[in-house]
mmCIF file of C-alpha atoms and ligand atoms in Angstrom:
data_model
loop_
_atom_site.group_PDB
_atom_site.id
_atom_site.type_symbol
_atom_site.label_atom_id
_atom_site.label_comp_id
_atom_site.label_asym_id
_atom_site.label_seq_id
_atom_site.Cartn_x
_atom_site.Cartn_y
_atom_site.Cartn_z
ATOM 1 C CA MET A 179 180.551 -7.265 28.576
ATOM 2 C CA ASP A 180 183.473 -9.628 27.746
ATOM 3 C CA VAL A 181 184.059 -13.268 28.600
ATOM 4 C CA GLN A 182 187.074 -15.380 27.744
ATOM 5 C CA ILE A 183 186.313 -18.737 26.148
ATOM 6 C CA GLU A 184 189.586 -20.637 25.793
ATOM 7 C CA LYS A 185 191.609 -18.417 23.392
ATOM 8 C CA CYS A 186 188.668 -16.287 22.248
ATOM 9 C CA VAL A 187 187.110 -13.152 23.699
ATOM 10 C CA LEU A 188 183.330 -13.210 23.353
ATOM 11 C CA SER A 189 181.842 -9.716 23.704
ATOM 12 C CA LEU A 190 178.369 -8.264 23.909
ATOM 13 C CA ILE A 191 178.064 -4.706 22.713
ATOM 14 C CA GLN A 192 175.203 -2.399 21.915
ATOM 15 C CA GLY A 193 175.551 -0.846 18.475
ATOM 16 C CA ASP A 194 175.248 -0.937 14.707
ATOM 17 C CA ILE A 195 176.878 -3.992 13.127
ATOM 18 C CA THR A 196 177.634 -2.150 9.870
ATOM 19 C CA LEU A 197 180.351 -0.208 11.723
ATOM 20 C CA GLU A 198 182.200 -3.293 12.937
ATOM 21 C CA GLU A 199 185.852 -3.808 12.013
ATOM 22 C CA THR A 200 185.900 -7.566 12.475
ATOM 23 C CA ASP A 201 187.139 -9.750 9.587
ATOM 24 C CA ALA A 202 183.506 -10.572 8.824
ATOM 25 C CA ILE A 203 180.087 -9.423 9.912
ATOM 26 C CA VAL A 204 177.150 -11.800 9.773
ATOM 27 C CA ASN A 205 173.976 -10.808 7.971
ATOM 28 C CA ALA A 206 170.539 -12.105 9.012
ATOM 29 C CA ALA A 207 169.558 -12.708 5.388
ATOM 30 C CA ASN A 208 166.543 -14.345 3.749
ATOM 31 C CA SER A 209 166.739 -17.518 1.690
ATOM 32 C CA GLY A 210 166.602 -15.619 -1.602
ATOM 33 C CA LEU A 211 169.546 -13.427 -0.500
ATOM 34 C CA ALA A 212 167.311 -10.687 -1.840
ATOM 35 C CA GLY A 213 167.977 -7.986 0.744
ATOM 36 C CA GLY A 214 165.201 -6.487 2.779
ATOM 37 C CA ALA A 215 164.473 -4.580 5.941
ATOM 38 C CA GLY A 216 166.283 -4.636 9.265
ATOM 39 C CA VAL A 217 169.926 -5.536 9.554
ATOM 40 C CA ASP A 218 169.973 -6.997 6.012
ATOM 41 C CA GLY A 219 168.954 -3.649 4.498
ATOM 42 C CA ALA A 220 171.402 -1.762 6.710
ATOM 43 C CA ILE A 221 174.311 -3.987 5.605
ATOM 44 C CA HIS A 222 173.508 -3.623 1.888
ATOM 45 C CA ASP A 223 173.022 0.140 2.269
ATOM 46 C CA ALA A 224 176.348 0.565 4.036
ATOM 47 C CA GLY A 225 178.284 -1.956 1.939
ATOM 48 C CA GLY A 226 177.130 -0.813 -1.490
ATOM 49 C CA PRO A 227 175.861 -2.717 -4.558
ATOM 50 C CA SER A 228 178.789 -5.125 -4.989
ATOM 51 C CA ILE A 229 177.471 -7.285 -2.128
ATOM 52 C CA MET A 230 174.112 -7.736 -3.852
ATOM 53 C CA MET A 231 175.856 -8.580 -7.126
ATOM 54 C CA GLU A 232 177.703 -11.390 -5.373
ATOM 55 C CA CYS A 233 174.490 -12.527 -3.657
ATOM 56 C CA ARG A 234 172.734 -12.760 -7.035
ATOM 57 C CA LYS A 235 175.544 -14.941 -8.377
ATOM 58 C CA ILE A 236 175.260 -17.259 -5.373
ATOM 59 C CA GLY A 237 171.505 -17.321 -5.909
ATOM 60 C CA GLY A 238 170.187 -18.277 -2.487
ATOM 61 C CA CYS A 239 170.822 -19.940 0.858
ATOM 62 C CA PRO A 240 168.615 -22.493 2.651
ATOM 63 C CA THR A 241 167.458 -21.748 6.195
ATOM 64 C CA GLY A 242 170.141 -22.740 8.695
ATOM 65 C CA GLN A 243 172.983 -22.491 6.153
ATOM 66 C CA ALA A 244 175.515 -19.720 5.437
ATOM 67 C CA VAL A 245 177.318 -18.243 2.424
ATOM 68 C CA ILE A 246 180.046 -15.609 2.146
ATOM 69 C CA THR A 247 180.614 -12.490 0.039
ATOM 70 C CA THR A 248 183.165 -9.727 0.229
ATOM 71 C CA GLY A 249 182.312 -6.683 2.323
ATOM 72 C CA GLY A 250 182.112 -3.987 -0.348
ATOM 73 C CA ASN A 251 182.494 -0.578 1.302
ATOM 74 C CA LEU A 252 182.223 -1.976 4.821
ATOM 75 C CA LYS A 253 185.181 -1.993 7.185
ATOM 76 C CA ALA A 254 184.667 -5.747 7.523
ATOM 77 C CA ARG A 255 186.369 -7.625 4.680
ATOM 78 C CA TYR A 256 183.579 -10.189 4.354
ATOM 79 C CA VAL A 257 179.881 -10.613 4.968
ATOM 80 C CA ILE A 258 178.645 -14.050 5.998
ATOM 81 C CA HIS A 259 174.986 -14.280 5.020
ATOM 82 C CA THR A 260 173.041 -16.771 7.072
ATOM 83 C CA VAL A 261 169.334 -17.483 7.151
ATOM 84 C CA GLY A 262 167.613 -17.911 10.491
ATOM 85 C CA PRO A 263 164.172 -19.499 10.822
ATOM 86 C CA VAL A 264 160.874 -17.655 10.809
ATOM 87 C CA TYR A 265 159.369 -18.421 14.229
ATOM 88 C CA GLN A 266 156.117 -20.346 13.798
ATOM 89 C CA GLY A 267 155.332 -21.396 17.366
ATOM 90 C CA GLY A 268 158.478 -23.394 18.066
ATOM 91 C CA THR A 269 157.361 -26.795 16.761
ATOM 92 C CA ARG A 270 158.854 -26.559 13.294
ATOM 93 C CA GLY A 271 162.484 -27.136 14.125
ATOM 94 C CA GLU A 272 163.148 -23.465 14.762
ATOM 95 C CA ALA A 273 165.636 -24.027 17.611
ATOM 96 C CA ALA A 274 167.768 -26.450 15.567
ATOM 97 C CA LEU A 275 167.668 -24.129 12.565
ATOM 98 C CA LEU A 276 168.693 -21.098 14.603
ATOM 99 C CA LYS A 277 171.554 -23.067 16.147
ATOM 100 C CA SER A 278 172.595 -24.192 12.685
ATOM 101 C CA ALA A 279 172.619 -20.599 11.375
ATOM 102 C CA TYR A 280 175.172 -19.629 14.031
ATOM 103 C CA LEU A 281 177.178 -22.837 13.709
ATOM 104 C CA GLU A 282 177.433 -22.739 9.906
ATOM 105 C CA SER A 283 178.557 -19.087 10.113
ATOM 106 C CA LEU A 284 181.289 -19.989 12.592
ATOM 107 C CA LYS A 285 182.392 -22.964 10.476
ATOM 108 C CA LEU A 286 182.556 -20.801 7.359
ATOM 109 C CA ALA A 287 184.657 -18.216 9.211
ATOM 110 C CA SER A 288 187.051 -20.963 10.338
ATOM 111 C CA ALA A 289 187.225 -22.444 6.841
ATOM 112 C CA ARG A 290 188.268 -19.042 5.470
ATOM 113 C CA GLY A 291 190.853 -18.473 8.189
ATOM 114 C CA LEU A 292 188.993 -15.499 9.675
ATOM 115 C CA LYS A 293 189.953 -14.467 13.195
ATOM 116 C CA SER A 294 187.099 -12.169 14.187
ATOM 117 C CA LEU A 295 183.377 -12.198 13.607
ATOM 118 C CA ALA A 296 180.395 -10.018 14.567
ATOM 119 C CA PHE A 297 176.856 -11.393 14.838
ATOM 120 C CA PRO A 298 173.507 -9.617 15.041
ATOM 121 C CA ALA A 299 170.614 -11.201 16.953
ATOM 122 C CA ILE A 300 169.511 -13.483 14.108
ATOM 123 C CA SER A 301 165.738 -14.066 13.672
ATOM 124 C CA THR A 302 164.746 -11.678 16.487
ATOM 125 C CA GLY A 303 163.338 -8.956 14.235
ATOM 126 C CA VAL A 304 160.917 -9.620 11.386
ATOM 127 C CA TYR A 305 161.327 -13.398 11.936
ATOM 128 C CA ALA A 306 159.879 -12.944 15.459
ATOM 129 C CA TYR A 307 161.916 -15.530 17.389
ATOM 130 C CA PRO A 308 161.312 -15.102 21.176
ATOM 131 C CA VAL A 309 164.283 -13.071 22.220
ATOM 132 C CA ASN A 310 165.426 -14.801 25.417
ATOM 133 C CA GLU A 311 165.496 -18.208 23.759
ATOM 134 C CA ALA A 312 167.174 -16.786 20.661
ATOM 135 C CA ALA A 313 169.857 -15.176 22.831
ATOM 136 C CA ARG A 314 170.470 -18.406 24.760
ATOM 137 C CA ILE A 315 170.821 -20.439 21.549
ATOM 138 C CA ALA A 316 173.135 -17.826 20.008
ATOM 139 C CA LEU A 317 175.444 -17.668 23.014
ATOM 140 C CA LYS A 318 175.475 -21.387 23.806
ATOM 141 C CA THR A 319 176.247 -22.290 20.192
ATOM 142 C CA ALA A 320 179.129 -19.815 20.035
ATOM 143 C CA MET A 321 180.522 -20.832 23.444
ATOM 144 C CA ASP A 322 180.423 -24.546 22.630
ATOM 145 C CA TYR A 323 182.108 -23.949 19.260
ATOM 146 C CA LEU A 324 184.855 -21.796 20.744
ATOM 147 C CA LYS A 325 185.655 -24.415 23.371
ATOM 148 C CA GLU A 326 186.432 -26.887 20.572
ATOM 149 C CA HIS A 327 188.071 -24.523 18.051
ATOM 150 C CA SER A 328 190.899 -22.173 18.931
ATOM 151 C CA ASP A 329 191.269 -20.416 15.558
ATOM 152 C CA ILE A 330 188.725 -17.618 16.051
ATOM 153 C CA GLU A 331 190.023 -14.942 18.428
ATOM 154 C CA ARG A 332 187.095 -12.573 18.735
ATOM 155 C CA VAL A 333 183.318 -13.069 18.533
ATOM 156 C CA ARG A 334 181.170 -9.996 19.058
ATOM 157 C CA PHE A 335 177.402 -9.943 19.421
ATOM 158 C CA VAL A 336 176.348 -6.490 18.259
ATOM 159 C CA LEU A 337 172.928 -5.837 19.717
ATOM 160 C CA PHE A 338 170.674 -3.128 18.407
ATOM 161 C CA GLY A 339 169.307 -1.227 21.412
ATOM 162 C CA GLN A 340 169.560 -1.441 25.170
ATOM 163 C CA ALA A 341 166.684 -3.933 25.565
ATOM 164 C CA MET A 342 168.355 -6.539 23.325
ATOM 165 C CA PHE A 343 171.712 -5.959 24.994
ATOM 166 C CA ASP A 344 170.177 -6.509 28.443
ATOM 167 C CA ILE A 345 168.560 -9.776 27.364
ATOM 168 C CA PHE A 346 171.809 -11.132 25.899
ATOM 169 C CA ALA A 347 173.693 -10.047 29.038
ATOM 170 C CA ALA A 348 171.196 -11.837 31.292
ATOM 171 C CA GLU A 349 171.368 -15.045 29.230
ATOM 172 C CA LEU A 350 175.170 -14.926 29.111
ATOM 173 C CA LYS A 351 175.337 -14.598 32.904
ATOM 174 C CA LYS A 352 173.066 -17.631 33.283
ATOM 175 C CA LEU A 353 175.204 -19.722 30.921
ATOM 176 C CA ILE A 354 178.420 -18.773 32.733
ATOM 177 C CA GLU A 355 176.905 -19.604 36.139
ATOM 178 C CA VAL A 356 175.904 -23.051 34.926
ATOM 179 C CA GLU A 357 179.530 -23.682 33.922
ATOM 180 C CA ILE A 358 181.027 -22.530 37.226
HETATM 181 P P1 ADP B 580 165.361 -11.380 11.029
HETATM 182 O O1 ADP B 580 164.593 -11.350 9.731
HETATM 183 O O2 ADP B 580 166.406 -12.494 11.071
HETATM 184 O O3 ADP B 580 164.465 -11.374 12.224
HETATM 185 P P2 ADP B 580 165.947 -8.528 11.319
HETATM 186 O O4 ADP B 580 166.930 -7.722 10.540
HETATM 187 O O5 ADP B 580 164.507 -8.188 11.187
HETATM 188 O O6 ADP B 580 166.257 -10.059 10.973
HETATM 189 O O7 ADP B 580 166.333 -8.439 12.843
HETATM 190 C C1 ADP B 580 167.411 -9.115 13.450
HETATM 191 C C2 ADP B 580 167.963 -8.251 14.558
HETATM 192 O O8 ADP B 580 168.851 -7.282 14.008
HETATM 193 C C3 ADP B 580 166.895 -7.462 15.327
HETATM 194 O O9 ADP B 580 167.155 -7.647 16.730
HETATM 195 C C4 ADP B 580 167.158 -6.022 14.917
HETATM 196 O O10 ADP B 580 166.866 -5.118 15.967
HETATM 197 C C5 ADP B 580 168.645 -6.048 14.656
HETATM 198 N N1 ADP B 580 169.195 -4.973 13.824
HETATM 199 C C6 ADP B 580 168.588 -4.173 12.913
HETATM 200 N N2 ADP B 580 169.468 -3.322 12.372
HETATM 201 C C7 ADP B 580 170.681 -3.585 12.937
HETATM 202 C C8 ADP B 580 172.004 -3.046 12.825
HETATM 203 N N3 ADP B 580 172.271 -2.040 11.981
HETATM 204 N N4 ADP B 580 172.997 -3.581 13.589
HETATM 205 C C9 ADP B 580 172.758 -4.601 14.428
HETATM 206 N N5 ADP B 580 171.540 -5.156 14.599
HETATM 207 C C10 ADP B 580 170.522 -4.648 13.866
#
């Protein structure tokens, strides 16, 4: 599913983010940049040890912020590591932190002159963020950014499995309807 936002094509696809050929892929990292399960583990496995060596040099990343490394053996030239919130009931600033994780990743991509970016569904795995709300925040943050910034040409949300794809598609339709 593709939508045009000003000069950018925003796409939802079902797949494995480690195979993406965008300038950067975004990793749902932890604040120690220590690797782990889920998409984080998959990216380090596919990209090879050089990514972890760079992560160790950087040392860490607070929740809601983003840092960048090269992409090692990945097709993507860079990995933007961002840290989404652990969901703890919704009263601990989780929504603002999740929004910030997407926004800081987009800003970092712009600052580095990157034209294309692929996101996973940050915080929806081990960090247990309710998926519909996480999808709405992800899409709204990207759409609002792309309306104001014309440098990024392609943003892809690479969703792992049909269920996650369907939820993102439903939330994207709702957001588009509101705008029309
Ligand atoms: P978090 O700790 O931020 O919740 P997880 O890695 O546990 O991060 O999960 C985030 C999302 O990434 C989940 O929806 C999970 O299904 C998805 N995911 C796991 N592996 C991949 C992959 N290879 N490509 C894209 N998404 C993935």
